[in-house]
Structures are given as C-alpha cells and as structure tokens.
C-alpha cells in the first residue's frame, strides 16, 4: 500500500517548519525525533514516507542529513505566503483559484540580504512611486547609486536623512521627489552622504479611504 499523508505526518511537517525557524536552517532527523519525542526508527519510517510523497527532501552536510520541506510540503504545513498567480493592472487576466506556489516569507519575496534594514516613511514626497506616509521601505546599505535611483541620503547640518531620487550634476547632488508639490534639492557632493539604496516598500499602515472619482452617472 502506498504511503498516505496522515495527521501525524502533517504534524511532523509543521514541527519541521518550527525547528527550521528556531535553528536557522533545516533540522536533522535526530533533532526532529527529539523534538516530537519519537524514536529515531519511527522518525526514519515517516521521513521515508514523506519523501516518497514529495513533501521532504534530504540535504547532506555538516555530518548529518538535513530535512528540508519541498514547496508542496510547505503548503501542506501551512508555511509561507500563497501566491495566487498574477493580477492585471492592464488588460484583464483570469484570476487563479489555487496557489501556484508559496513564498516562505516576505524576506524571501523581497530578497533581503544581511545588513538590509527598514525605515518608516514620514512625509509625502515619494507618493508618485507608491511610497506613502507611514510605509516602511527596505534599504540596502551602499555608498554609491546610479543616476535616477532612489536612495537614502544624509543631509548636511541637520543630521536628517531623506529618501529621494538622486542625480549627479558636475560637483553637485540633485535630490528629486516624486511629488510635484515638493521642490528638488541641490547640495555639493561633498556635503551629503549616500547611506543606502531603496529596494522595496511595505504599506502596512495605510488607512482605508474613498478615492475621488471622475465617473459620470448614466
């Protein structure tokens, strides 16, 4: 009889998710056995079944085989954020009913690297690119950016940083907003310091509000 996905095996997948998060990587079979208070022989039996079902893969390294959930295994364990295909911002497309994959975390989705950090946005100077007051922006530390890229720039004297598009103009740095009501700023290049480049935005605190419409009633 082929192996089945039992409640116990679903529980083992869920525990693997927890262990992977707390340990910073996939656990070994011995660590899983200790965590769920089962014998190594029992865990080996269930791991073999989960592998044959396509929910687990084993990684060799560090002297022990590590148990890593496949994408299907993560979905069964309820881990990750489901991605339901695409959404049209142009011509309509068919809406998906079932997730085509999962994203383990927002870190993975945004490609977070060691050293990256978040800043909470204050102000409306970048609303033209969808960065609103109260959003969080993901920033990657680096001292140089290309013309037109959005950067975190430390301004002279007032010890404040700002998020703007940056352009090099001879010996000056031009900082350009994405809001027509906010004028551009110019500084000598030696007076400002680029602290990082904009990677992405998280709109976690956006209030619900009605948008103005130009529609006419028939």
Coordinates of C-alpha atoms in Angstrom, one line a residue:
X1 CA 0.0 0.0 0.0
X2 CA 1.4 3.4 -0.9
X3 CA 2.1 5.8 1.9
X4 CA -0.6 8.3 3.0
X5 CA -0.5 11.8 4.4
X6 CA -1.7 11.1 7.9
X7 CA -2.3 13.7 10.7
X8 CA 0.9 12.6 12.4
X9 CA 2.9 13.3 9.2
X10 CA 1.2 16.7 8.8
X11 CA 2.2 17.4 12.4
X12 CA 5.8 16.4 11.6
X13 CA 5.9 18.8 8.7
X14 CA 4.6 21.6 10.9
X15 CA 7.2 20.8 13.5
X16 CA 9.9 20.9 10.9
X17 CA 8.8 24.4 9.9
X18 CA 9.1 25.5 13.6
X19 CA 12.6 23.9 14.0
X20 CA 13.8 25.4 10.8
X21 CA 12.9 28.8 12.0
X22 CA 14.3 28.5 15.5
X23 CA 17.5 26.8 14.4
X24 CA 18.1 29.0 11.3
X25 CA 18.1 26.0 8.9
X26 CA 16.7 22.5 8.3
X27 CA 17.0 20.1 11.3
X28 CA 18.3 16.6 11.2
X29 CA 16.1 13.5 11.7
X30 CA 17.6 13.1 15.2
X31 CA 16.6 16.6 16.1
X32 CA 13.1 16.0 14.8
X33 CA 12.9 12.8 16.8
X34 CA 13.9 14.5 20.0
X35 CA 11.5 17.5 19.4
X36 CA 8.5 15.2 19.0
X37 CA 9.6 12.5 21.5
X38 CA 9.6 9.7 19.0
X39 CA 12.3 7.1 18.4
X40 CA 14.8 7.6 15.5
X41 CA 13.4 4.4 13.9
X42 CA 9.9 5.8 13.9
X43 CA 11.0 9.1 12.5
X44 CA 13.0 7.3 9.8
X45 CA 9.9 5.4 8.8
X46 CA 7.8 8.6 8.5
X47 CA 10.5 10.6 6.8
X48 CA 10.9 7.9 4.1
X49 CA 7.1 8.1 3.5
X50 CA 7.1 11.9 3.4
X51 CA 10.0 11.9 0.9
X52 CA 8.2 9.4 -1.4
X53 CA 5.1 11.6 -1.2
X54 CA 7.2 14.6 -2.4
X55 CA 6.9 16.6 0.8
X56 CA 10.5 16.3 2.0
X57 CA 14.0 16.3 0.6
X58 CA 17.2 15.4 2.4
X59 CA 20.2 17.6 2.3
X60 CA 23.7 16.3 3.1
X61 CA 26.1 18.4 5.1
X62 CA 27.7 19.0 8.5
X63 CA 27.9 15.3 9.1
X64 CA 24.1 14.9 9.2
X65 CA 21.3 14.7 6.7
X66 CA 19.0 17.6 7.0
X67 CA 15.3 17.5 6.4
X68 CA 14.0 20.3 4.1
X69 CA 10.4 20.8 3.1
X70 CA 9.6 21.0 -0.6
X71 CA 7.4 23.7 -1.8
X72 CA 4.5 21.2 -1.7
X73 CA 5.5 20.3 1.8
X74 CA 5.5 23.9 3.0
X75 CA 1.9 24.4 1.6
X76 CA 0.7 21.3 3.5
X77 CA 2.3 22.6 6.7
X78 CA 0.7 26.0 6.2
X79 CA 4.1 27.7 5.9
X80 CA 4.7 30.7 3.7
X81 CA 2.5 33.1 1.9
X82 CA 0.5 31.7 -1.0
X83 CA 1.0 33.3 -4.5
X84 CA -2.3 33.1 -6.5
X85 CA -0.9 33.8 -9.9
X86 CA -0.9 37.4 -11.3
X87 CA -3.2 40.3 -11.1
X88 CA -3.9 42.6 -14.1
X89 CA -3.0 46.2 -14.0
X90 CA -3.7 46.4 -17.7
X91 CA -6.0 44.1 -19.8
X92 CA -7.9 41.7 -17.5
X93 CA -6.5 38.2 -16.9
X94 CA -8.1 35.1 -15.4
X95 CA -8.0 35.1 -11.6
X96 CA -6.4 32.0 -10.1
X97 CA -8.3 29.9 -7.6
X98 CA -5.4 27.8 -6.3
X99 CA -2.0 29.0 -5.2
X100 CA 0.7 28.2 -7.8
X101 CA 3.5 28.5 -5.3
X102 CA 4.3 29.8 -1.8
X103 CA 6.8 32.4 -0.7
X104 CA 8.5 31.3 2.5
X105 CA 8.5 34.8 4.0
X106 CA 8.4 38.5 3.0
X107 CA 12.2 38.4 3.5
X108 CA 12.5 35.8 0.7
X109 CA 10.0 37.7 -1.5
X110 CA 11.9 41.0 -1.2
X111 CA 15.3 39.3 -1.5
X112 CA 16.5 40.6 1.9
X113 CA 20.2 40.3 2.5
X114 CA 22.3 40.5 5.7
X115 CA 22.7 44.2 6.6
X116 CA 19.5 45.4 4.9
X117 CA 17.2 47.4 7.1
X118 CA 13.7 49.1 7.3
X119 CA 12.9 52.8 7.6
X120 CA 9.5 54.2 8.4
X121 CA 8.5 56.9 5.9
X122 CA 7.4 60.3 7.1
X123 CA 6.1 62.7 4.5
X124 CA 4.6 62.5 1.0
X125 CA 7.5 63.4 -1.2
X126 CA 7.6 60.0 -2.9
X127 CA 3.9 59.3 -3.4
X128 CA 4.4 59.2 -7.2
X129 CA 6.1 55.8 -6.9
X130 CA 3.7 54.5 -4.3
X131 CA 5.7 55.3 -1.2
X132 CA 3.2 56.8 1.3
X133 CA 3.5 58.3 4.7
X134 CA 3.7 55.5 7.3
X135 CA 5.0 52.9 4.9
X136 CA 8.2 51.0 5.5
X137 CA 11.0 51.0 2.9
X138 CA 13.6 48.3 2.7
X139 CA 17.1 49.8 2.3
X140 CA 20.4 48.1 1.3
X141 CA 23.5 49.9 2.6
X142 CA 25.8 51.2 0.0
X143 CA 27.7 54.4 -0.6
X144 CA 27.0 54.8 -4.3
X145 CA 23.9 54.8 -6.5
X146 CA 23.3 55.4 -10.2
X147 CA 21.6 58.5 -11.6
X148 CA 17.8 58.2 -11.1
X149 CA 17.9 55.5 -8.4
X150 CA 16.1 56.1 -5.1
X151 CA 18.5 56.5 -2.2
X152 CA 18.6 57.3 1.4
X153 CA 20.8 60.4 1.7
X154 CA 22.1 62.0 4.8
X155 CA 21.7 65.8 4.5
X156 CA 24.3 68.3 5.8
X157 CA 24.0 70.2 9.1
X158 CA 20.5 69.0 10.2
X159 CA 21.7 65.4 10.7
X160 CA 18.5 64.2 8.9
X161 CA 18.2 61.6 6.1
X162 CA 15.8 61.8 3.2
X163 CA 14.5 59.3 0.6
X164 CA 14.8 60.8 -2.9
X165 CA 15.9 60.1 -6.5
X166 CA 19.5 61.1 -6.8
X167 CA 21.3 62.6 -9.7
X168 CA 24.9 63.7 -10.1
X169 CA 25.4 67.0 -11.8
X170 CA 29.0 68.0 -12.0
X171 CA 30.1 68.6 -8.4
X172 CA 26.5 68.7 -7.1
X173 CA 24.0 66.1 -6.0
X174 CA 20.4 66.8 -7.0
X175 CA 17.7 65.2 -5.0
X176 CA 14.3 64.9 -6.8
X177 CA 11.0 64.0 -5.2
X178 CA 8.1 62.1 -6.7
X179 CA 5.6 64.8 -5.7
X180 CA 5.1 68.0 -7.8
X181 CA 4.5 69.9 -4.6
X182 CA 7.9 69.1 -3.2
X183 CA 10.8 71.0 -4.9
X184 CA 14.1 69.4 -5.7
X185 CA 17.1 70.0 -3.6
X186 CA 20.7 70.6 -4.6
X187 CA 23.9 70.1 -2.5
X188 CA 27.6 70.0 -3.1
X189 CA 28.5 66.3 -3.4
X190 CA 30.9 66.6 -0.5
X191 CA 28.1 67.8 1.8
X192 CA 25.9 64.7 1.5
X193 CA 26.3 61.0 2.2
X194 CA 24.5 58.2 0.5
X195 CA 23.6 55.6 3.1
X196 CA 21.7 53.1 1.0
X197 CA 19.6 52.2 -2.0
X198 CA 15.8 51.7 -1.9
X199 CA 14.9 48.0 -2.5
X200 CA 11.2 47.8 -1.8
X201 CA 8.2 49.2 0.1
X202 CA 5.7 47.7 2.6
X203 CA 2.5 49.5 3.0
X204 CA 1.5 48.2 6.4
X205 CA -0.4 51.1 7.9
X206 CA -2.3 52.5 5.0
X207 CA -5.8 53.6 6.1
X208 CA -8.9 52.7 4.1
X209 CA -10.3 55.7 2.3
X210 CA -12.5 56.5 -0.6
X211 CA -10.7 57.7 -3.7
X212 CA -12.1 60.6 -5.7
X213 CA -13.8 59.6 -9.0
X214 CA -14.3 61.2 -12.3
X215 CA -17.0 58.7 -13.3
X216 CA -20.3 60.1 -14.5
X217 CA -23.7 58.6 -13.8
X218 CA -25.7 57.5 -16.8

